[in-house]
Coordinates of C-alpha atoms in Angstrom, one line a residue:
M1 CA 244.5 81.0 -94.8
L2 CA 241.5 80.5 -97.1
F3 CA 238.0 82.0 -97.3
C4 CA 235.8 80.2 -99.8
T5 CA 232.1 80.5 -100.5
S6 CA 231.5 80.4 -104.2
C7 CA 231.8 77.2 -106.3
W8 CA 235.1 78.2 -108.0
E9 CA 236.5 79.3 -104.7
R10 CA 235.7 76.0 -103.1
I11 CA 237.3 74.0 -106.0
G12 CA 240.4 76.2 -105.8
A13 CA 240.6 75.9 -102.1
E14 CA 240.5 72.1 -102.2
L15 CA 243.2 72.0 -104.9
L16 CA 245.4 74.4 -102.9
R17 CA 244.8 72.5 -99.7
K18 CA 246.0 69.3 -101.3
K19 CA 249.1 70.9 -102.7
N20 CA 249.9 72.9 -99.6
P21 CA 248.9 71.0 -96.5
E22 CA 250.5 73.8 -94.3
V23 CA 247.7 76.2 -95.4
A24 CA 244.9 76.5 -92.9
V25 CA 241.4 76.1 -94.4
L26 CA 238.9 77.7 -92.0
D27 CA 236.1 75.4 -93.0
P28 CA 235.8 72.4 -95.5
P29 CA 234.2 73.4 -98.8
D30 CA 232.0 70.3 -98.7
A31 CA 230.6 71.3 -95.3
I32 CA 229.7 74.8 -96.5
E33 CA 227.5 73.3 -99.3
Q34 CA 224.7 72.3 -96.9
L35 CA 224.2 76.0 -95.8
L36 CA 223.8 77.2 -99.4
N37 CA 220.4 75.4 -99.7
R38 CA 217.5 76.3 -97.5
Q39 CA 216.0 72.8 -97.8
S40 CA 219.1 71.3 -96.0
M41 CA 220.4 74.0 -93.8
L42 CA 218.0 73.4 -90.9
N43 CA 218.1 69.6 -91.0
D44 CA 220.6 69.4 -88.2
V45 CA 218.6 71.6 -86.0
T46 CA 215.6 69.4 -86.5
D47 CA 217.6 66.2 -85.9
L48 CA 219.1 67.8 -82.7
N49 CA 215.6 68.1 -81.1
L50 CA 217.1 70.4 -78.4
S51 CA 215.0 70.7 -75.3
D52 CA 216.3 71.2 -71.7
S53 CA 215.6 73.2 -68.6
Y54 CA 216.8 76.4 -70.4
G55 CA 214.4 76.1 -73.3
K56 CA 213.4 74.4 -76.5
V57 CA 214.8 75.0 -80.0
C58 CA 212.5 74.2 -83.0
V59 CA 212.4 74.8 -86.7
P60 CA 209.2 76.2 -88.4
R61 CA 207.3 73.8 -90.6
Q62 CA 208.3 74.3 -94.2
M63 CA 208.2 72.9 -97.7
V64 CA 210.0 73.3 -101.0
I65 CA 208.5 74.3 -104.3
N66 CA 210.7 73.5 -107.2
N67 CA 208.6 74.4 -110.2
D68 CA 205.1 75.4 -111.6
P69 CA 204.1 78.3 -109.4
S70 CA 200.4 77.7 -110.3
S71 CA 200.6 74.5 -108.2
I72 CA 201.7 76.3 -105.0
P73 CA 198.1 76.8 -103.6
H74 CA 197.3 73.2 -103.9
E75 CA 200.7 72.1 -102.5
V76 CA 200.3 74.4 -99.5
T77 CA 196.9 73.1 -98.8
R78 CA 198.0 69.5 -99.2
A79 CA 200.9 70.0 -96.9
G80 CA 198.7 71.6 -94.2
L81 CA 200.9 74.7 -93.8
K82 CA 199.3 77.5 -91.8
L83 CA 199.2 81.1 -93.0
P84 CA 200.9 83.5 -93.1
L85 CA 203.9 82.0 -94.9
V86 CA 207.4 83.3 -95.4
A87 CA 208.7 82.7 -99.0
K88 CA 212.5 82.5 -99.5
P89 CA 214.7 81.6 -102.5
L90 CA 215.8 77.9 -102.2
V91 CA 219.5 78.6 -103.1
V92 CA 221.7 81.0 -101.1
D93 CA 224.4 82.2 -103.4
G94 CA 225.4 85.5 -101.8
T95 CA 223.5 87.7 -104.2
A96 CA 220.9 90.2 -103.0
K97 CA 218.2 88.3 -104.8
S98 CA 218.9 85.1 -102.8
H99 CA 218.1 87.1 -99.6
E100 CA 214.8 88.5 -100.8
M101 CA 211.9 87.3 -98.7
F102 CA 208.2 87.7 -98.9
L103 CA 205.3 87.3 -96.5
A104 CA 202.2 85.7 -97.9
Y105 CA 198.8 86.2 -96.3
D106 CA 197.0 83.8 -98.7
Q107 CA 198.2 80.8 -100.6
F108 CA 196.8 81.9 -104.0
S109 CA 199.0 85.0 -104.1
L110 CA 202.1 82.7 -103.8
S111 CA 201.6 81.9 -107.5
E112 CA 203.1 85.3 -108.2
L113 CA 206.5 84.1 -107.0
E114 CA 209.2 82.4 -108.9
P115 CA 210.4 78.9 -107.8
P116 CA 212.5 77.3 -106.6
L117 CA 211.7 78.5 -103.2
V118 CA 211.1 77.5 -99.6
L119 CA 207.8 78.2 -97.9
Q120 CA 208.1 78.5 -94.1
E121 CA 205.3 79.0 -91.5
F122 CA 205.6 82.5 -90.0
V123 CA 206.0 82.4 -86.2
N124 CA 204.9 85.4 -84.3
H125 CA 207.9 86.7 -82.4
G126 CA 207.2 90.3 -81.4
G127 CA 209.3 91.9 -84.1
I128 CA 212.6 90.8 -82.6
L129 CA 215.2 88.5 -84.1
F130 CA 218.4 87.2 -82.4
K131 CA 221.5 86.9 -84.6
V132 CA 223.8 84.4 -83.0
Y133 CA 227.4 84.6 -84.3
I134 CA 229.6 81.5 -83.8
V135 CA 233.3 81.9 -84.3
G136 CA 235.0 78.7 -83.2
E137 CA 234.0 78.3 -79.6
A138 CA 233.0 82.0 -79.1
I139 CA 229.4 83.1 -79.2
K140 CA 228.0 86.6 -79.6
V141 CA 224.4 87.6 -79.8
V142 CA 222.9 90.8 -81.2
R143 CA 219.3 91.7 -81.5
R144 CA 217.9 92.7 -84.9
F145 CA 214.6 94.2 -86.1
S146 CA 212.2 91.8 -87.7
L147 CA 208.5 91.6 -88.8
P148 CA 205.7 92.4 -86.3
N149 CA 203.2 89.8 -85.1
V150 CA 200.4 89.0 -87.5
T151 CA 197.0 88.9 -85.7
K152 CA 194.1 86.7 -86.7
Q153 CA 192.1 89.8 -87.5
E154 CA 194.8 91.1 -89.8
L155 CA 195.2 87.6 -91.5
S156 CA 191.4 87.6 -92.2
K157 CA 191.4 91.0 -93.8
V158 CA 194.7 91.2 -95.7
E159 CA 195.5 89.3 -99.0
G160 CA 198.6 89.3 -101.1
V161 CA 202.3 88.7 -101.0
F162 CA 204.5 91.5 -99.5
R163 CA 208.2 91.8 -99.8
F164 CA 210.0 92.1 -96.5
P165 CA 211.0 95.7 -95.6
R166 CA 214.7 96.2 -95.2
V167 CA 215.9 94.9 -91.8
S168 CA 217.6 97.6 -89.9
S169 CA 221.2 97.4 -88.9
A170 CA 222.0 95.6 -85.7
A171 CA 222.7 97.6 -82.6
A172 CA 225.9 97.2 -80.7
S173 CA 224.0 95.4 -77.9
A174 CA 220.5 94.3 -77.2
D175 CA 219.9 97.3 -75.0
D176 CA 220.7 99.8 -77.7
A177 CA 218.2 98.8 -80.3
D178 CA 215.1 100.7 -81.4
L179 CA 212.4 99.4 -83.6
D180 CA 212.5 100.3 -87.3
P181 CA 209.3 102.3 -88.0
S182 CA 209.1 100.8 -91.5
V183 CA 208.6 97.4 -89.9
A184 CA 206.1 98.6 -87.4
G185 CA 204.2 100.2 -90.3
L186 CA 203.0 96.8 -91.5
S187 CA 200.6 96.6 -88.6
I188 CA 198.9 99.9 -87.9
S189 CA 197.7 99.0 -84.4
L190 CA 200.9 97.2 -83.4
T191 CA 203.0 98.5 -80.4
I192 CA 206.1 96.5 -79.5
T193 CA 207.7 97.0 -76.1
L194 CA 211.3 96.2 -76.0
C195 CA 211.4 95.5 -72.3
G196 CA 210.2 92.0 -71.1
S197 CA 210.7 88.5 -72.2
L198 CA 210.7 89.0 -76.0
A199 CA 213.7 91.3 -75.8
E200 CA 215.6 89.2 -73.3
L201 CA 218.4 87.3 -75.0
P202 CA 218.2 83.5 -75.2
P203 CA 219.9 81.8 -72.2
L204 CA 223.6 81.4 -72.7
P205 CA 223.7 77.7 -71.7
L206 CA 221.1 76.9 -74.4
L207 CA 223.1 78.8 -77.0
E208 CA 226.3 77.1 -76.0
K209 CA 224.7 73.7 -76.4
L210 CA 223.2 74.6 -79.7
A211 CA 226.4 76.1 -81.0
R212 CA 228.5 73.1 -79.8
E213 CA 226.1 70.6 -81.5
L214 CA 225.9 72.5 -84.7
R215 CA 229.7 72.9 -85.0
R216 CA 230.0 69.2 -84.6
R217 CA 227.1 68.2 -87.0
L218 CA 227.8 70.9 -89.6
G219 CA 231.6 70.5 -89.4
L220 CA 232.0 74.3 -89.5
R221 CA 233.7 76.9 -87.3
L222 CA 232.2 80.1 -88.8
F223 CA 228.5 80.6 -89.2
N224 CA 225.6 82.5 -87.7
V225 CA 222.1 81.4 -86.6
D226 CA 218.9 83.5 -87.0
M227 CA 216.7 82.7 -84.0
I228 CA 213.4 84.0 -82.7
R229 CA 211.4 83.5 -79.5
E230 CA 207.8 82.5 -80.0
H231 CA 205.4 85.2 -78.9
G232 CA 203.7 84.4 -75.6
T233 CA 206.5 82.1 -74.5
K234 CA 209.7 82.6 -72.5
D235 CA 211.7 79.6 -73.6
V236 CA 210.4 78.3 -77.0
F237 CA 212.8 79.4 -79.8
Y238 CA 212.9 78.8 -83.5
V239 CA 215.9 78.7 -85.8
I240 CA 214.7 80.2 -89.1
D241 CA 218.1 80.5 -91.0
I242 CA 221.7 79.5 -90.8
N243 CA 224.2 81.5 -92.8
Y244 CA 227.8 80.6 -93.5
F245 CA 230.4 83.4 -92.8
P246 CA 227.8 86.2 -92.9
G247 CA 228.4 89.0 -95.3
K248 CA 226.8 91.5 -97.7
A249 CA 225.5 90.7 -101.1
H250 CA 228.7 91.6 -103.0
R251 CA 230.9 89.3 -100.9
W252 CA 233.8 89.1 -103.2
V253 CA 234.4 92.9 -102.8
N254 CA 234.1 92.6 -99.0
K255 CA 236.5 89.7 -98.8
F256 CA 239.1 91.6 -100.9
L257 CA 238.8 94.7 -98.7
N258 CA 238.1 93.0 -95.4
P259 CA 237.5 89.2 -95.2
F260 CA 235.6 89.6 -92.0
A261 CA 233.3 92.4 -93.2
G262 CA 230.2 90.2 -92.6
Y263 CA 231.0 90.1 -88.9
G264 CA 231.6 93.9 -88.6
K265 CA 228.4 94.4 -86.6
M266 CA 229.3 91.7 -84.0
P267 CA 230.5 93.3 -80.8
D268 CA 234.2 92.9 -80.2
Y269 CA 234.7 91.0 -83.4
E270 CA 238.3 92.2 -83.9
H271 CA 239.4 90.6 -80.6
I272 CA 237.3 87.5 -81.1
F273 CA 238.7 86.8 -84.6
T274 CA 242.3 87.5 -83.5
D275 CA 241.9 85.0 -80.7
F276 CA 240.2 82.5 -83.1
L277 CA 242.9 82.7 -85.8
L278 CA 245.8 82.5 -83.3
S279 CA 244.2 79.4 -81.7
L280 CA 243.6 77.9 -85.1
M281 CA 247.2 78.4 -86.2
Q282 CA 248.7 77.3 -82.9
S283 CA 246.6 74.1 -83.0
K284 CA 247.7 73.4 -86.6
Y285 CA 251.4 73.8 -85.9
K286 CA 251.2 71.9 -82.7
N287 CA 249.7 68.9 -84.5
R288 CA 252.1 69.2 -87.4
P289 CA 254.3 66.1 -87.8
A290 CA 257.9 66.6 -86.8
Q291 CA 260.3 67.2 -89.7

């Protein structure tokens, strides 16, 4: 059974698959590629245009800057993006640097950053992010700490680009989480209440439909979706990132010691993965041609 995320791993996996058709490849290397680029990873969510009685799933407006940081202010103005903006590296390669993110209160300060990068409109979401783990047909959601809302008053007074504070570890369930004081410190007057609509998990039928469509469109079995609920709404959600086989920065170490290390904070992950792998192997051998 193969786990492959780096370029050489994907090449090796493809060669091994062709020579050993009995080996189960969890996800096609070619399908993984689209999640390693933040310009393409959200395309399927946009094309899906998911909206039903349970809610609406959107993608924040964004643009790509490939070179010449001095041109960023002009490009942002021309694109009509609204401040504040989240700046993310374009390529996701598993390193800590590829997961560095910044919040820009004015477009001129963006010239300090190093392209290639993605600029994404920041959506106020009450400091709560939902990490939706998809393992085959199973779905698990945990609540994570995130950035607080940015008020109009704050936006008018603050300038500069600020690196995201470290996002705190996920709680075992949505009811167990407390807000990270380092996040709350970005906005002195901010008080976030964890009871109410912002803390309520997204409706399961909406998540099931989103997961089903993304599995089909992406051609992947293992990934997670970072989702937020727009502040002031009950049923408007934004997907801000999709990660393949979530893990820590030094993924080659984690995969050697524990190939499922990235899912360690997902509730009941041992049972979910056991069922997933058994189902995968049973399906493979069931469909194997008779000797």
